[in-house]
Tab-separated table of N, CA and C in Angstrom:
chain	number	residue	atom	x	y	z
A	1	MET	N	-9.476	17.738	-10.159
A	1	MET	CA	-8.329	16.643	-10.769
A	1	MET	C	-8.421	15.320	-10.346
A	2	TYR	N	-8.178	14.828	-9.164
A	2	TYR	CA	-8.604	13.805	-8.371
A	2	TYR	C	-9.663	13.464	-8.023
A	3	ASP	N	-10.492	12.022	-7.977
A	3	ASP	CA	-11.771	12.017	-7.562
A	3	ASP	C	-11.557	11.014	-6.570
A	4	SER	N	-10.744	10.080	-6.929
A	4	SER	CA	-9.938	8.779	-5.850
A	4	SER	C	-8.906	8.529	-5.768
A	5	ILE	N	-7.986	8.483	-5.228
A	5	ILE	CA	-6.914	7.931	-4.469
A	5	ILE	C	-6.504	6.738	-4.035
A	6	LEU	N	-5.720	5.944	-4.328
A	6	LEU	CA	-5.418	4.892	-3.848
A	6	LEU	C	-4.080	4.529	-3.327
A	7	VAL	N	-3.877	4.120	-1.821
A	7	VAL	CA	-2.780	4.455	-0.806
A	7	VAL	C	-2.552	3.139	-0.551
A	8	ALA	N	-1.533	2.397	-0.947
A	8	ALA	CA	-1.549	1.167	-0.233
A	8	ALA	C	-0.134	1.163	0.969
A	9	THR	N	-0.143	0.814	2.104
A	9	THR	CA	-0.034	0.653	3.265
A	9	THR	C	0.242	-0.684	3.722
A	10	ASP	N	1.330	-0.680	4.661
A	10	ASP	CA	1.802	-2.061	4.967
A	10	ASP	C	2.080	-1.581	6.999
A	11	GLY	N	1.906	-0.662	7.035
A	11	GLY	CA	2.260	0.191	8.530
A	11	GLY	C	3.699	0.799	8.836
A	12	SER	N	4.482	0.479	7.829
A	12	SER	CA	6.333	0.758	7.676
A	12	SER	C	5.953	2.544	7.794
A	13	GLY	N	7.269	2.873	8.323
A	13	GLY	CA	7.675	4.033	8.043
A	13	GLY	C	7.220	4.575	6.664
A	14	PRO	N	7.927	3.877	5.734
A	14	PRO	CA	7.648	4.692	3.533
A	14	PRO	C	5.763	4.547	3.823
A	15	SER	N	5.516	3.557	4.266
A	15	SER	CA	4.148	3.309	3.978
A	15	SER	C	3.581	4.641	4.600
A	16	GLU	N	3.524	4.731	5.850
A	16	GLU	CA	3.174	6.014	6.598
A	16	GLU	C	3.369	7.501	6.070
A	17	ALA	N	4.664	7.630	5.539
A	17	ALA	CA	4.597	8.812	4.689
A	17	ALA	C	3.720	8.649	3.741
A	18	ALA	N	3.378	7.923	2.598
A	18	ALA	CA	2.665	7.842	1.542
A	18	ALA	C	1.367	8.432	2.018
A	19	VAL	N	0.806	7.662	3.238
A	19	VAL	CA	-0.447	8.020	3.818
A	19	VAL	C	-0.741	9.340	4.148
A	20	ASP	N	0.425	9.878	4.593
A	20	ASP	CA	0.211	11.355	4.962
A	20	ASP	C	0.200	12.067	3.420
A	21	ARG	N	0.830	12.044	3.043
A	21	ARG	CA	1.159	12.611	1.451
A	21	ARG	C	-0.540	12.262	0.458
A	22	ALA	N	-1.098	10.985	0.858
A	22	ALA	CA	-2.395	10.890	0.003
A	22	ALA	C	-3.593	11.396	1.194
A	23	LEU	N	-3.487	11.445	2.214
A	23	LEU	CA	-4.430	12.085	3.002
A	23	LEU	C	-4.420	13.741	2.182
A	24	ASP	N	-3.350	14.278	2.471
A	24	ASP	CA	-3.173	15.693	2.172
A	24	ASP	C	-3.620	15.997	0.544
A	25	LEU	N	-3.448	15.052	-0.331
A	25	LEU	CA	-4.172	15.156	-1.535
A	25	LEU	C	-5.344	15.193	-1.829
A	26	ALA	N	-5.954	13.948	-0.843
A	26	ALA	CA	-7.214	13.739	-1.259
A	26	ALA	C	-8.315	14.951	-0.664
A	27	GLN	N	-7.608	15.266	0.351
A	27	GLN	CA	-8.484	16.802	1.331
A	27	GLN	C	-8.266	17.893	0.286
A	28	ARG	N	-6.954	18.033	-0.357
A	28	ARG	CA	-6.644	19.362	-1.237
A	28	ARG	C	-8.172	18.931	-2.412
A	29	TYR	N	-8.054	17.752	-2.844
A	29	TYR	CA	-9.025	17.639	-4.364
A	29	TYR	C	-10.537	17.190	-3.731
A	30	GLY	N	-10.650	17.233	-2.751
A	30	GLY	CA	-11.864	16.470	-1.806
A	30	GLY	C	-12.194	15.032	-2.741
A	31	ALA	N	-11.291	14.296	-2.778
A	31	ALA	CA	-11.362	12.822	-3.257
A	31	ALA	C	-11.464	11.914	-2.182
A	32	THR	N	-12.332	10.623	-2.736
A	32	THR	CA	-12.081	9.916	-1.635
A	32	THR	C	-10.639	9.319	-1.756
A	33	LEU	N	-10.542	8.503	-0.518
A	33	LEU	CA	-9.260	7.551	-0.229
A	33	LEU	C	-9.512	6.367	-0.259
A	34	HIS	N	-8.727	5.565	-1.100
A	34	HIS	CA	-9.132	4.015	-0.879
A	34	HIS	C	-7.703	3.570	-0.338
A	35	ALA	N	-7.741	2.988	1.073
A	35	ALA	CA	-6.354	2.592	1.515
A	35	ALA	C	-6.362	0.876	1.828
A	36	ILE	N	-5.474	0.423	0.590
A	36	ILE	CA	-5.619	-0.943	0.883
A	36	ILE	C	-3.874	-1.368	1.339
A	37	SER	N	-4.006	-2.591	1.922
A	37	SER	CA	-2.820	-3.639	2.585
A	37	SER	C	-3.001	-4.614	1.968
A	38	ILE	N	-1.773	-5.468	1.633
A	38	ILE	CA	-2.034	-6.751	0.756
A	38	ILE	C	-1.414	-7.258	1.535
A	39	VAL	N	-2.474	-8.876	1.871
A	39	VAL	CA	-2.180	-10.259	2.564
A	39	VAL	C	-0.687	-10.804	1.301
A	40	ASP	N	0.488	-10.759	1.412
A	40	ASP	CA	1.170	-11.615	0.332
A	40	ASP	C	1.517	-13.056	0.826
A	41	THR	N	0.695	-13.325	0.485
A	41	THR	CA	0.817	-15.131	0.924
A	41	THR	C	1.578	-15.919	-0.145
A	42	ARG	N	2.527	-15.279	-0.941
A	42	ARG	CA	3.116	-16.030	-1.769
A	42	ARG	C	4.192	-16.462	-0.693
A	43	VAL	N	4.564	-15.876	-0.179
A	43	VAL	CA	5.958	-15.913	0.965
A	43	VAL	C	5.452	-17.047	1.813
A	44	TYR	N	4.666	-17.722	1.745
A	44	TYR	CA	4.449	-18.874	2.739
A	44	TYR	C	3.881	-20.112	1.848
A	45	THR	N	4.786	-20.564	0.965
A	45	THR	CA	4.371	-21.610	-0.080
A	45	THR	C	4.594	-22.999	0.618
A	46	ASP	N	5.616	-22.789	1.767
A	46	ASP	CA	5.904	-24.056	2.185
A	46	ASP	C	4.421	-24.404	3.385
A	47	VAL	N	3.696	-23.439	3.749
A	47	VAL	CA	2.571	-23.469	4.805
A	47	VAL	C	1.567	-23.234	4.148
A	48	ASP	N	0.579	-24.055	4.811
A	48	ASP	CA	-0.840	-23.721	4.181
A	48	ASP	C	-1.214	-23.105	5.092
A	49	VAL	N	-1.359	-21.577	4.601
A	49	VAL	CA	-1.810	-20.417	5.551
A	49	VAL	C	-3.531	-20.453	5.395
A	50	ARG	N	-4.005	-21.275	4.797
A	50	ARG	CA	-5.652	-21.115	4.813
A	50	ARG	C	-5.896	-21.914	6.000
A	51	SER	N	-4.994	-22.772	6.336
A	51	SER	CA	-5.034	-23.427	7.690
A	51	SER	C	-4.505	-23.315	8.914
A	52	GLU	N	-3.637	-22.664	8.646
A	52	GLU	CA	-2.781	-21.791	9.912
A	52	GLU	C	-3.088	-20.634	10.560
A	53	PRO	N	-2.667	-20.421	11.873
A	53	PRO	CA	-2.992	-19.008	12.331
A	53	PRO	C	-2.016	-18.032	11.531
A	54	VAL	N	-1.075	-18.450	10.881
A	54	VAL	CA	-0.339	-17.499	10.127
A	54	VAL	C	-1.229	-16.519	9.350
A	55	LEU	N	-2.001	-16.851	8.407
A	55	LEU	CA	-2.976	-16.165	7.730
A	55	LEU	C	-4.139	-14.823	8.352
A	56	ASP	N	-4.493	-15.461	9.673
A	56	ASP	CA	-4.942	-15.112	10.982
A	56	ASP	C	-4.148	-13.525	11.302
A	57	THR	N	-3.109	-13.910	11.339
A	57	THR	CA	-1.861	-12.871	11.713
A	57	THR	C	-1.559	-11.517	10.919
A	58	LEU	N	-1.519	-12.370	9.651
A	58	LEU	CA	-1.199	-11.701	8.746
A	58	LEU	C	-2.457	-10.232	8.190
A	59	GLU	N	-3.081	-11.046	7.960
A	59	GLU	CA	-4.784	-10.219	7.558
A	59	GLU	C	-5.164	-9.388	9.262
A	60	GLU	N	-4.826	-9.776	10.224
A	60	GLU	CA	-5.119	-8.717	11.560
A	60	GLU	C	-4.036	-7.553	11.430
A	61	GLN	N	-2.904	-7.986	10.865
A	61	GLN	CA	-1.932	-6.429	10.483
A	61	GLN	C	-2.320	-5.666	9.415
A	62	SER	N	-2.508	-6.627	8.443
A	62	SER	CA	-3.230	-5.509	7.036
A	62	SER	C	-4.434	-4.838	7.431
A	63	GLN	N	-5.140	-5.192	8.401
A	63	GLN	CA	-6.469	-4.796	8.675
A	63	GLN	C	-5.924	-3.580	9.853
A	64	ASN	N	-5.093	-3.945	10.677
A	64	ASN	CA	-4.727	-2.696	11.458
A	64	ASN	C	-4.164	-1.925	10.641
A	65	ALA	N	-3.560	-1.998	9.690
A	65	ALA	CA	-3.082	-0.922	8.545
A	65	ALA	C	-4.179	0.268	8.165
A	66	VAL	N	-4.957	-0.650	7.582
A	66	VAL	CA	-5.814	0.210	7.013
A	66	VAL	C	-6.778	1.027	8.024
A	67	ASP	N	-7.057	0.247	8.948
A	67	ASP	CA	-7.820	0.956	9.550
A	67	ASP	C	-6.946	2.537	10.453
A	68	ALA	N	-5.746	2.048	10.513
A	68	ALA	CA	-4.846	3.446	10.960
A	68	ALA	C	-4.768	4.204	9.511
A	69	VAL	N	-5.374	4.368	8.526
A	69	VAL	CA	-5.454	5.565	7.719
A	69	VAL	C	-6.808	5.813	7.847
A	70	ALA	N	-7.984	5.098	7.955
A	70	ALA	CA	-9.004	5.683	8.356
A	70	ALA	C	-8.656	7.203	9.711
A	71	GLU	N	-8.631	6.366	10.990
A	71	GLU	CA	-8.279	6.704	11.979
A	71	GLU	C	-7.224	7.935	12.051
A	72	ALA	N	-6.351	7.921	11.097
A	72	ALA	CA	-5.385	9.427	10.697
A	72	ALA	C	-6.212	10.390	9.921
A	73	SER	N	-7.241	10.147	9.113
A	73	SER	CA	-8.156	10.982	8.242
A	73	SER	C	-9.287	11.348	9.306
A	74	ALA	N	-9.636	10.894	10.550
A	74	ALA	CA	-10.376	11.334	11.206
A	74	ALA	C	-9.611	12.084	12.180
A	75	ALA	N	-8.845	11.861	12.769
A	75	ALA	CA	-7.958	12.604	13.767
A	75	ALA	C	-6.938	13.875	12.842
A	76	ALA	N	-7.139	13.742	11.844
A	76	ALA	CA	-6.328	15.071	11.242
A	76	ALA	C	-7.733	16.137	10.707
A	77	ASP	N	-9.117	15.318	11.349
A	77	ASP	CA	-10.290	16.020	10.944
A	77	ASP	C	-10.448	16.617	9.083
A	78	ALA	N	-9.627	16.006	8.515
A	78	ALA	CA	-9.686	15.962	7.299
A	78	ALA	C	-10.874	15.917	6.422
A	79	ASP	N	-12.163	15.335	6.794
A	79	ASP	CA	-13.221	15.212	5.846
A	79	ASP	C	-12.780	14.662	4.647
A	80	VAL	N	-12.259	13.768	4.930
A	80	VAL	CA	-12.116	12.263	3.685
A	80	VAL	C	-12.642	11.586	3.687
A	81	PRO	N	-13.510	10.803	2.926
A	81	PRO	CA	-13.788	9.975	3.032
A	81	PRO	C	-12.996	8.481	2.708
A	82	VAL	N	-13.047	7.374	2.839
A	82	VAL	CA	-11.759	6.513	3.429
A	82	VAL	C	-12.452	5.393	2.948
A	83	VAL	N	-11.972	4.531	2.392
A	83	VAL	CA	-12.496	3.261	1.799
A	83	VAL	C	-11.562	1.808	2.096
A	84	THR	N	-11.600	1.309	3.399
A	84	THR	CA	-10.614	0.552	3.401
A	84	THR	C	-10.323	-1.039	2.925
A	85	ASP	N	-9.460	-2.141	2.376
A	85	ASP	CA	-9.683	-3.108	2.064
A	85	ASP	C	-8.306	-3.797	2.519
A	86	VAL	N	-8.858	-4.981	2.423
A	86	VAL	CA	-7.420	-6.191	2.610
A	86	VAL	C	-7.751	-6.913	1.571
A	87	VAL	N	-6.693	-7.251	0.415
A	87	VAL	CA	-6.079	-7.757	-0.536
A	87	VAL	C	-5.346	-9.138	-0.294
A	88	HIS	N	-5.196	-10.020	-1.120
A	88	HIS	CA	-4.528	-11.430	-0.786
A	88	HIS	C	-3.698	-11.240	-2.100
A	89	GLY	N	-2.575	-11.861	-1.968
A	89	GLY	CA	-1.600	-11.989	-3.429
A	89	GLY	C	-0.267	-11.318	-3.539
A	90	SER	N	-0.063	-11.287	-4.125
A	90	SER	CA	1.167	-10.226	-5.067
A	90	SER	C	0.676	-8.947	-4.266
A	91	PRO	N	1.996	-8.002	-3.640
A	91	PRO	CA	1.600	-6.759	-3.241
A	91	PRO	C	1.607	-6.100	-4.997
A	92	ALA	N	2.608	-6.210	-5.637
A	92	ALA	CA	2.469	-5.050	-6.806
A	92	ALA	C	0.983	-5.271	-7.772
A	93	SER	N	0.904	-6.559	-8.014
A	93	SER	CA	-0.280	-6.900	-8.925
A	93	SER	C	-1.540	-6.491	-8.225
A	94	GLY	N	-1.702	-6.882	-6.527
A	94	GLY	CA	-2.632	-6.323	-5.881
A	94	GLY	C	-3.088	-5.189	-6.053
A	95	ILE	N	-2.110	-3.955	-5.567
A	95	ILE	CA	-2.013	-2.635	-6.352
A	95	ILE	C	-2.899	-2.206	-7.453
A	96	VAL	N	-2.311	-2.973	-8.669
A	96	VAL	CA	-2.251	-2.478	-9.917
A	96	VAL	C	-4.011	-2.822	-10.093
A	97	ASP	N	-4.220	-4.132	-9.795
A	97	ASP	CA	-5.663	-4.679	-10.121
A	97	ASP	C	-6.576	-3.816	-9.481
A	98	TYR	N	-6.185	-3.597	-7.352
A	98	TYR	CA	-7.190	-2.830	-6.981
A	98	TYR	C	-7.395	-1.505	-7.937
A	99	ALA	N	-6.671	-0.508	-8.384
A	99	ALA	CA	-6.844	0.532	-8.980
A	99	ALA	C	-7.164	0.632	-10.536
A	100	THR	N	-7.206	-0.859	-10.918
A	100	THR	CA	-7.986	-0.893	-12.341
A	100	THR	C	-9.218	-1.138	-11.927
A	101	GLU	N	-9.780	-2.025	-10.949
A	101	GLU	CA	-10.885	-2.388	-10.676
A	101	GLU	C	-11.874	-1.292	-9.883
A	102	HIS	N	-11.324	-0.347	-9.272
A	102	HIS	CA	-12.276	0.486	-8.773
A	102	HIS	C	-11.887	2.232	-9.355
A	103	ASP	N	-11.051	2.378	-10.457
A	103	ASP	CA	-11.028	3.321	-11.480
A	103	ASP	C	-10.228	4.459	-10.472
A	104	VAL	N	-9.200	4.123	-9.958
A	104	VAL	CA	-8.924	5.078	-9.146
A	104	VAL	C	-8.126	6.148	-10.140
A	105	ASP	N	-7.883	7.273	-9.711
A	105	ASP	CA	-7.359	8.664	-10.690
A	105	ASP	C	-5.745	8.371	-10.284
A	106	LEU	N	-5.048	8.149	-9.174
A	106	LEU	CA	-3.970	7.863	-8.978
A	106	LEU	C	-3.739	7.034	-7.374
A	107	VAL	N	-1.998	6.465	-7.946
A	107	VAL	CA	-2.059	5.876	-7.124
A	107	VAL	C	-0.766	6.461	-6.388
A	108	VAL	N	-0.555	6.507	-4.804
A	108	VAL	CA	0.467	6.778	-4.022
A	108	VAL	C	1.500	5.552	-3.421
A	109	VAL	N	2.200	5.344	-3.085
A	109	VAL	CA	2.950	4.116	-2.710
A	109	VAL	C	4.073	4.464	-2.110
A	110	GLY	N	4.594	3.849	-1.075
A	110	GLY	CA	5.870	4.267	-0.165
A	110	GLY	C	7.174	3.658	-0.876
A	111	THR	N	8.509	4.335	-0.486
A	111	THR	CA	9.513	3.412	-1.345
A	111	THR	C	10.526	3.113	0.248
A	112	HIS	N	11.203	2.071	0.131
A	112	HIS	CA	11.959	2.234	1.156
A	112	HIS	C	13.221	2.301	0.799
A	113	GLY	N	13.713	2.743	-0.332
A	113	GLY	CA	15.065	3.667	-0.711
A	113	GLY	C	15.987	2.491	-0.705
A	114	ARG	N	15.836	1.322	-1.149
A	114	ARG	CA	17.134	0.313	-1.263
A	114	ARG	C	17.901	0.700	-2.226
A	115	HIS	N	18.831	0.024	-2.392
A	115	HIS	CA	20.105	0.401	-3.489
A	115	HIS	C	20.453	-1.217	-3.720
A	116	GLY	N	21.379	-1.096	-4.922
A	116	GLY	CA	21.990	-1.790	-5.142
A	116	GLY	C	21.846	-3.457	-5.078
A	117	VAL	N	22.340	-4.107	-4.558
A	117	VAL	CA	22.196	-5.837	-4.354
A	117	VAL	C	20.676	-5.611	-3.720
A	118	ARG	N	20.612	-5.454	-2.431
A	118	ARG	CA	19.070	-5.415	-1.616
A	118	ARG	C	18.227	-5.180	-3.159
A	119	ARG	N	18.107	-4.218	-3.737
A	119	ARG	CA	16.952	-3.304	-4.175
A	119	ARG	C	16.865	-5.138	-5.589
A	120	VAL	N	17.804	-5.402	-6.144
A	120	VAL	CA	17.789	-6.435	-7.281
A	120	VAL	C	17.229	-7.797	-6.494
A	121	LEU	N	17.959	-7.978	-5.365
A	121	LEU	CA	17.308	-9.540	-4.608
A	121	LEU	C	15.977	-9.174	-4.087
A	122	LEU	N	15.684	-7.865	-3.661
A	122	LEU	CA	14.019	-8.282	-3.051
A	122	LEU	C	13.324	-7.509	-3.525
A	123	GLY	N	13.996	-6.885	-5.124
A	123	GLY	CA	12.749	-6.247	-5.905
A	123	GLY	C	12.292	-5.018	-5.209
A	124	SER	N	11.336	-4.568	-6.275
A	124	SER	CA	10.864	-3.234	-5.812
A	124	SER	C	9.483	-3.373	-5.974
A	125	VAL	N	8.956	-3.173	-4.799
A	125	VAL	CA	6.877	-3.138	-5.367
A	125	VAL	C	6.442	-1.843	-6.193
A	126	ALA	N	7.151	-0.682	-5.340
A	126	ALA	CA	6.544	0.646	-5.797
A	126	ALA	C	7.181	0.828	-7.241
A	127	GLU	N	8.424	-0.005	-8.014
A	127	GLU	CA	9.273	0.043	-9.322
A	127	GLU	C	7.826	-0.742	-10.053
A	128	ARG	N	7.581	-1.906	-9.327
A	128	ARG	CA	6.758	-2.558	-10.485
A	128	ARG	C	5.480	-2.335	-10.455
A	129	VAL	N	4.554	-1.213	-9.453
A	129	VAL	CA	3.155	-0.748	-9.617
A	129	VAL	C	4.186	0.737	-10.802
A	130	VAL	N	4.634	1.209	-10.862
A	130	VAL	CA	4.943	2.376	-11.723
A	130	VAL	C	4.748	1.911	-12.899
A	131	ARG	N	5.687	0.979	-13.582
A	131	ARG	CA	5.529	0.202	-14.623
A	131	ARG	C	4.265	-0.274	-14.957
A	132	ASN	N	3.618	-0.823	-14.639
A	132	ASN	CA	1.978	-1.270	-14.534
A	132	ASN	C	0.945	-0.624	-14.335
A	133	ALA	N	0.733	-0.176	-13.488
A	133	ALA	CA	-0.337	1.032	-12.983
A	133	ALA	C	-1.001	2.029	-14.271
A	134	PRO	N	-2.346	1.365	-14.663
A	134	PRO	CA	-3.379	2.586	-15.602
A	134	PRO	C	-3.020	3.515	-15.440
A	135	VAL	N	-2.464	4.335	-13.927
A	135	VAL	CA	-2.574	5.839	-13.885
A	135	VAL	C	-1.576	6.269	-13.012
A	136	PRO	N	-1.250	7.204	-13.228
A	136	PRO	CA	0.015	7.951	-12.277
A	136	PRO	C	0.228	7.420	-11.005
A	137	VAL	N	1.473	7.254	-10.568
A	137	VAL	CA	1.719	6.709	-9.458
A	137	VAL	C	2.596	7.617	-9.130
A	138	LEU	N	2.511	8.230	-7.598
A	138	LEU	CA	3.448	8.966	-6.686
A	138	LEU	C	4.039	8.058	-5.697
A	139	THR	N	5.304	7.975	-5.710
A	139	THR	CA	6.236	7.294	-4.716
A	139	THR	C	6.766	8.459	-3.842
A	140	VAL	N	6.727	8.000	-2.541
A	140	VAL	CA	7.134	8.835	-1.372
A	140	VAL	C	8.187	8.193	-0.556
A	141	GLY	N	9.295	8.610	-0.486
A	141	GLY	CA	10.105	8.260	0.294
A	141	GLY	C	9.796	8.308	1.841
A	142	GLY	N	10.271	7.766	3.001
A	142	GLY	CA	9.828	8.368	4.074
A	142	GLY	C	10.513	7.047	5.026
A	143	GLY	N	10.644	7.720	6.388
A	143	GLY	CA	10.655	6.596	7.328
A	143	GLY	C	12.152	6.467	7.648
A	144	ASP	N	12.968	5.508	8.244
A	144	ASP	CA	14.053	5.685	8.581
A	144	ASP	C	14.145	4.059	8.082
A	145	GLU	N	14.172	3.463	7.206
A	145	GLU	CA	14.423	1.806	6.605
A	145	GLU	C	15.654	1.534	6.349
A	146	ARG	N	16.364	3.036	5.913
A	146	ARG	CA	17.701	2.941	5.423
A	146	ARG	C	18.718	2.223	6.771
A	147	ALA	N	18.517	2.294	7.364
A	147	ALA	CA	19.074	1.992	8.670
A	147	ALA	C	19.738	0.131	8.785
A	148	ASP	N	18.957	-0.475	8.141
A	148	ASP	CA	19.677	-2.096	8.224
A	148	ASP	C	19.869	-2.013	6.877
A	149	GLU	N	20.124	-1.252	6.010
A	149	GLU	CA	21.077	-1.814	4.692
A	149	GLU	C	22.642	-1.883	4.578
């Protein structure tokens, strides 16, 4: 049913829950798992991130997040091939573009569970992915991100 599954991660609780679900599905279906993390450079419009250590830090955090997926697969002895990538740009667009370019069969994303004004003001990456992805999207709630609402 699924030959390749894409999971987007930023290392947060909700994305860790998505990774767990994506690993389980990849193992169950014998699929390749693509793990990506997005370096959202849009939020740094006042800083030239190309010449600042900010970009190095963001890239390192993203690389650590995708490396954790590969490590989780190995630790679980899941026998799941994992492809990792760090992408620059808008998180929602980066996920949708990657899914399209790599012909994945399913996208798995975590949700932060924001409601009301916080959701409107902050937007929802998961919602934009659901609306724009060329394939089915599984949203996974998880982590304890609601404590700060």
